[in-house]
Short mmCIF file of C-alpha atoms in Angstrom, two decimals:
data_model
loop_
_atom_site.label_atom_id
_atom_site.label_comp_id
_atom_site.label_asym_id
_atom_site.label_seq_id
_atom_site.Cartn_x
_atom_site.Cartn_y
_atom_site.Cartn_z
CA UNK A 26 95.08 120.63 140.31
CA UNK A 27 91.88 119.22 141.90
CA UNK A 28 89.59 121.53 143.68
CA UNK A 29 86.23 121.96 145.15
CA UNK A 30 84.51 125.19 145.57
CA UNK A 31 81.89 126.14 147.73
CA UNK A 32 81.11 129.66 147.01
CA UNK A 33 79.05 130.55 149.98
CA UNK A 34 80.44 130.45 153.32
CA UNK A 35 77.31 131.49 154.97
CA UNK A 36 73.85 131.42 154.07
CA UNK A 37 70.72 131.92 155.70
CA UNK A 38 67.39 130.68 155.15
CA UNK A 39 63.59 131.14 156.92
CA UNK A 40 62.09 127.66 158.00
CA UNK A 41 60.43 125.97 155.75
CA UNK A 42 61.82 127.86 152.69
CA UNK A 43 64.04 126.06 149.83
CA UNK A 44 67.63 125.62 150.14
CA UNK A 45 70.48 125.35 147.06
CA UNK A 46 73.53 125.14 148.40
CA UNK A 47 76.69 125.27 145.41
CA UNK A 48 79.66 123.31 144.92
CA UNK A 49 81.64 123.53 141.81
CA UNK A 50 84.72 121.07 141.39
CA UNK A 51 88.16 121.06 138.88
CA UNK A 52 89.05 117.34 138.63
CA UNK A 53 90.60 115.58 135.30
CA UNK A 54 88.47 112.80 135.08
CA UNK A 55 85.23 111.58 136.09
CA UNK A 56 84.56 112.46 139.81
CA UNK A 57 83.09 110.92 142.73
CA UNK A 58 81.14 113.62 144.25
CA UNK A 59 79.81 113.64 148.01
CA UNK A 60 78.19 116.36 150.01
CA UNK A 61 78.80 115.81 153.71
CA UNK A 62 76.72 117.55 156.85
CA UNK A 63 78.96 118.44 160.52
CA UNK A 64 76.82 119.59 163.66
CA UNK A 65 78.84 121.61 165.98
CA UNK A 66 81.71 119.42 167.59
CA UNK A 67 80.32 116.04 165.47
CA UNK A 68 82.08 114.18 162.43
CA UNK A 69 80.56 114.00 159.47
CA UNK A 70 77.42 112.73 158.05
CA UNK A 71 77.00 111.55 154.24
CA UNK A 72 73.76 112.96 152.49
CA UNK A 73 74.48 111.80 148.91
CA UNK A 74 77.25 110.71 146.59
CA UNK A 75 77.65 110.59 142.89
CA UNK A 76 79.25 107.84 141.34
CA UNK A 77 77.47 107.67 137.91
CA UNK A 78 74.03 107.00 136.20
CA UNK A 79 70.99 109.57 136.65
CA UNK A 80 72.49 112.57 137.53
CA UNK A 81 69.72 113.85 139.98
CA UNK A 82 70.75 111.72 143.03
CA UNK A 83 68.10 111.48 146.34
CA UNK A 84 69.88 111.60 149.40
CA UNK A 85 69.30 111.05 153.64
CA UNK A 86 66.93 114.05 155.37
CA UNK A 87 65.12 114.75 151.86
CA UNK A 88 67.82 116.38 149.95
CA UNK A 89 68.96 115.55 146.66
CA UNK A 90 71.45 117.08 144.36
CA UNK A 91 72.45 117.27 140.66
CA UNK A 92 75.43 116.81 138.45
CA UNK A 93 76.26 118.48 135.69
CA UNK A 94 79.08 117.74 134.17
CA UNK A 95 78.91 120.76 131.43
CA UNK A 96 79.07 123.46 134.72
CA UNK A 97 81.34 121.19 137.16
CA UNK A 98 78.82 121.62 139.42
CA UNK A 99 77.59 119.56 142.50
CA UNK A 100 74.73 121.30 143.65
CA UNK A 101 72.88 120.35 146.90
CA UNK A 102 68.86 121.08 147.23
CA UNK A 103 66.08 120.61 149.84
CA UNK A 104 62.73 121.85 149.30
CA UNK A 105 61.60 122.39 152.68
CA UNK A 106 64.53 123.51 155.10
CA UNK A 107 63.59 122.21 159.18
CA UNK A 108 65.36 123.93 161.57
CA UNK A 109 67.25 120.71 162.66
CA UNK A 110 69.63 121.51 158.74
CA UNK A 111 70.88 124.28 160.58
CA UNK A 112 74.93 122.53 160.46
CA UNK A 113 78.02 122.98 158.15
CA UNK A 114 77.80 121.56 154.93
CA UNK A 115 80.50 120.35 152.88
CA UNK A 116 80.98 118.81 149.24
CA UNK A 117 83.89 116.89 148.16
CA UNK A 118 85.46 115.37 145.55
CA UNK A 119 87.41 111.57 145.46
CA UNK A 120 90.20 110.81 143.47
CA UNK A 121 89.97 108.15 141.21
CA UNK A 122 93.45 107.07 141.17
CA UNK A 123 96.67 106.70 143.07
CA UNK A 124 95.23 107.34 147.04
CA UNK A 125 91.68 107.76 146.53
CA UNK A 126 91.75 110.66 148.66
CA UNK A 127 88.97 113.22 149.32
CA UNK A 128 89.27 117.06 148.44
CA UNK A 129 86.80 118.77 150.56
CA UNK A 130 85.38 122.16 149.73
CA UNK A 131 85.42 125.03 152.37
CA UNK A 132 82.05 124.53 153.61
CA UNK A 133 78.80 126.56 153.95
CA UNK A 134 77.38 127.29 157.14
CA UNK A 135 73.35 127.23 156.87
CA UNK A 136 71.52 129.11 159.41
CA UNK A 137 68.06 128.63 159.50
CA UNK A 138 65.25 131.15 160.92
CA UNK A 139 62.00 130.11 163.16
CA UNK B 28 76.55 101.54 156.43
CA UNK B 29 79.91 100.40 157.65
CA UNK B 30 80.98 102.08 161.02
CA UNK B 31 84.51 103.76 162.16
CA UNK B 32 84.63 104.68 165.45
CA UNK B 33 87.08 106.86 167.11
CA UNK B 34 88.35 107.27 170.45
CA UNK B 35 89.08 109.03 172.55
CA UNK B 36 86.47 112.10 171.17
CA UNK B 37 88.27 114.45 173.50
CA UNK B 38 91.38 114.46 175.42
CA UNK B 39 93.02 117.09 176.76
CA UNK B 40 96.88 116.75 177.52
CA UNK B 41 99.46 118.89 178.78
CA UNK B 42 101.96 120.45 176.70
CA UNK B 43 105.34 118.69 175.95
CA UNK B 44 103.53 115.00 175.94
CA UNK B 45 102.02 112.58 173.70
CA UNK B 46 98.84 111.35 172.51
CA UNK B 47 97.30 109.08 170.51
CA UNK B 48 93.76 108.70 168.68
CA UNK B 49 92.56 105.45 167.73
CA UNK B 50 90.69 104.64 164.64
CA UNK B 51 88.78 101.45 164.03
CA UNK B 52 86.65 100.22 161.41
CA UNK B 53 84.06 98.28 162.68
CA UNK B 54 82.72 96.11 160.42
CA UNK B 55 84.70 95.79 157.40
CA UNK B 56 88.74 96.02 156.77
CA UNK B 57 90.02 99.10 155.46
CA UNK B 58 93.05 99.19 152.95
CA UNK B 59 93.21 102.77 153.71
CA UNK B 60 92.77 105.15 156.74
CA UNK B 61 92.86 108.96 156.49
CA UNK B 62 93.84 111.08 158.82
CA UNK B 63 92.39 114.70 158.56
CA UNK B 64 92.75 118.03 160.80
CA UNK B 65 89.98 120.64 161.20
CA UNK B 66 90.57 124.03 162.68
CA UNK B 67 87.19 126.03 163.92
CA UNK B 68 85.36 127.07 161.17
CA UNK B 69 87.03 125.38 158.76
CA UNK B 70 87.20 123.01 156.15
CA UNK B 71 89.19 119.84 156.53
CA UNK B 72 92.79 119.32 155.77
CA UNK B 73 93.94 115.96 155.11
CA UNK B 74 97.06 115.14 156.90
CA UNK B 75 98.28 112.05 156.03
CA UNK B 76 97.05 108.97 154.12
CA UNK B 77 98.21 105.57 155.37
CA UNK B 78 97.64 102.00 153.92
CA UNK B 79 97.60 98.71 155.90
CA UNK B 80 101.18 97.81 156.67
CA UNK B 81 103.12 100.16 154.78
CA UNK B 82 104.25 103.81 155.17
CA UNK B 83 101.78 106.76 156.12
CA UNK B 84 101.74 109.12 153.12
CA UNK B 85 102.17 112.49 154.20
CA UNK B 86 100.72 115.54 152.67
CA UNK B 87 103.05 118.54 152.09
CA UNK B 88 103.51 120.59 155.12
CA UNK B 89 102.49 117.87 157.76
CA UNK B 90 105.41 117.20 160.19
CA UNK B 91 105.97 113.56 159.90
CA UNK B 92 107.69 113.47 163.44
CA UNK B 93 105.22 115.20 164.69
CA UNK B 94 102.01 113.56 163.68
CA UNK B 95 103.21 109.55 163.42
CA UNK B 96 100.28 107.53 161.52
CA UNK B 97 100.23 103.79 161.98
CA UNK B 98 98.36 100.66 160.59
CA UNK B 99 99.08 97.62 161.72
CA UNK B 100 96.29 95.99 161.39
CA UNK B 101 92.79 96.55 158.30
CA UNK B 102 90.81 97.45 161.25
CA UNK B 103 92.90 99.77 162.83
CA UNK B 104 94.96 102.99 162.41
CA UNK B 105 96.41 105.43 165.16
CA UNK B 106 97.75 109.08 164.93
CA UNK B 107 100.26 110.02 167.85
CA UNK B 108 100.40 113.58 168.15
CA UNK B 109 103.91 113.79 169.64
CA UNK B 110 105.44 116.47 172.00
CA UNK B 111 102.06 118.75 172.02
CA UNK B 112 101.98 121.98 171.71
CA UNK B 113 99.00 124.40 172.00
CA UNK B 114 99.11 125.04 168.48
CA UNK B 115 98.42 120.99 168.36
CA UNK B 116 94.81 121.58 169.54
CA UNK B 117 92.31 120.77 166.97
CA UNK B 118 89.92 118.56 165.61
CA UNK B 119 91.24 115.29 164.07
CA UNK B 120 88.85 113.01 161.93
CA UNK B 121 89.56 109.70 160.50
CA UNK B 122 88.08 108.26 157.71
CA UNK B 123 88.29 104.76 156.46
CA UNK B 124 87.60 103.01 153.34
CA UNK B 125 88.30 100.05 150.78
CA UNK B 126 90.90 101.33 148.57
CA UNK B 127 89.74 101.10 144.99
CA UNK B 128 86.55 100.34 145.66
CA UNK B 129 83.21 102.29 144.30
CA UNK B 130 82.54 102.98 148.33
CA UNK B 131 82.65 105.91 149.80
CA UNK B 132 84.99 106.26 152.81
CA UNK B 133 83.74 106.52 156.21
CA UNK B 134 84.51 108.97 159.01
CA UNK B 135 84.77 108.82 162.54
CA UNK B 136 83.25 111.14 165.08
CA UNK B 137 86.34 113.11 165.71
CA UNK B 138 89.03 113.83 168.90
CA UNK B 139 88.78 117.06 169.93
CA UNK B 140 92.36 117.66 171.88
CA UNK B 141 93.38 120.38 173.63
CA UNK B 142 96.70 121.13 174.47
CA UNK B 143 96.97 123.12 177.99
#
């Protein structure tokens, strides 16, 4: 069955300091992979996706993230965390077939410190 | 990027009656609307995925009396949350998108209902 992990339901980082935030996926095939950000009470925001080509893909608010296909992983990266990234964080995966739905992971809640 | 806009973003109904959120793409026609809840702190749980004049396609464990998904029309889907219930009170996102298509889907801002 299709899944998306997201090991770390909190983390907490000082401002200004570098940010990895995990996601690890179980899909069949090739997967369409998104990271998302929610503020409190907001829908959500897309930072990046991964449809193919260079795995290393730059997304929105300087973050970028990398796939690798040999770990299943989706991680998501700044180097410089702002106090405005404090929000929930979730990756996803998209099915490629039948409804082209969207498995989301749990989330990770960053907290970020002045 | 294409736009779906929601409304209302909050509503707050009694218990016992109905109410419905309204999804719209903006800009573009969307083959396929889905309908997702989100309880505090959580992840989201998709609910139902509907396509342009046919059948909502319910998940397992979604009340299909309960939660009735329709779309009419590519631009817009609605999710009636019939006979609330407290337990009803959550955060519903929509999310729209080309089906097929190497597009991501778009979400909405959200309804936040509360059931009193």
């Amino acid at each position: 069955a299709q899944s998306v992990t997201q090991p770390d339901i909190h983390i907490t980082v000082s401002e200004g300091a570098s940010l990895e935030l995990r996601c690890n996926y179980s899909y069949g095939a090739t997967p369409y992979l998104f990271w998302y950000v929610q503020s409190p009470g907001q829908g959500l925001q897309l930072l990046l996706k991964y449809f193919s080509g260079d795995t290393l893909v730059q997304g929105i608010k300087g973050f970028e993230a990398e796939f690798k296909r040999s770990q299943s992983s989706f991680n998501l990266r700044k180097p410089s965390v702002h106090w405005s990234d404090a929000a929930e964080y979730f990756c996803a995966v998209r099915l490629n077939s039948g409804t082209y739905k969207y498995i989301f992971g749990t989330g990770t809640r960053l907290k970020v410190l002045a | 990027g294409a736009v779906v806009s929601q409304h209302p973003s909050r509503v707050i109904c009694k218990s016992g009656t109905s109410v419905k959120i309204e999804c719209r793409s903006l800009d573009f026609q969307a083959t396929t609307m889905f309908w997702y809840r989100q309880f505090p702190k959580q992840s989201l749980m998709l609910m139902a995925t509907s396509n342009e004049g046919s059948k909502a396609t319910y998940e397992q464990g979604v009340e299909k009396d309960k939660f009735l998904i329709n779309h009419a029309s590519l631009t817009l889907s609605t999710l009636t949350v019939t006979s609330a219930h407290p337990e009803d009170s959550s955060f519903y996102i929509c999310s729209a998108s080309l089906q097929g298509a190497i597009t991501e889907a778009f979400f909405g801002q959200g309804t936040r209902l509360t059931v009193v």
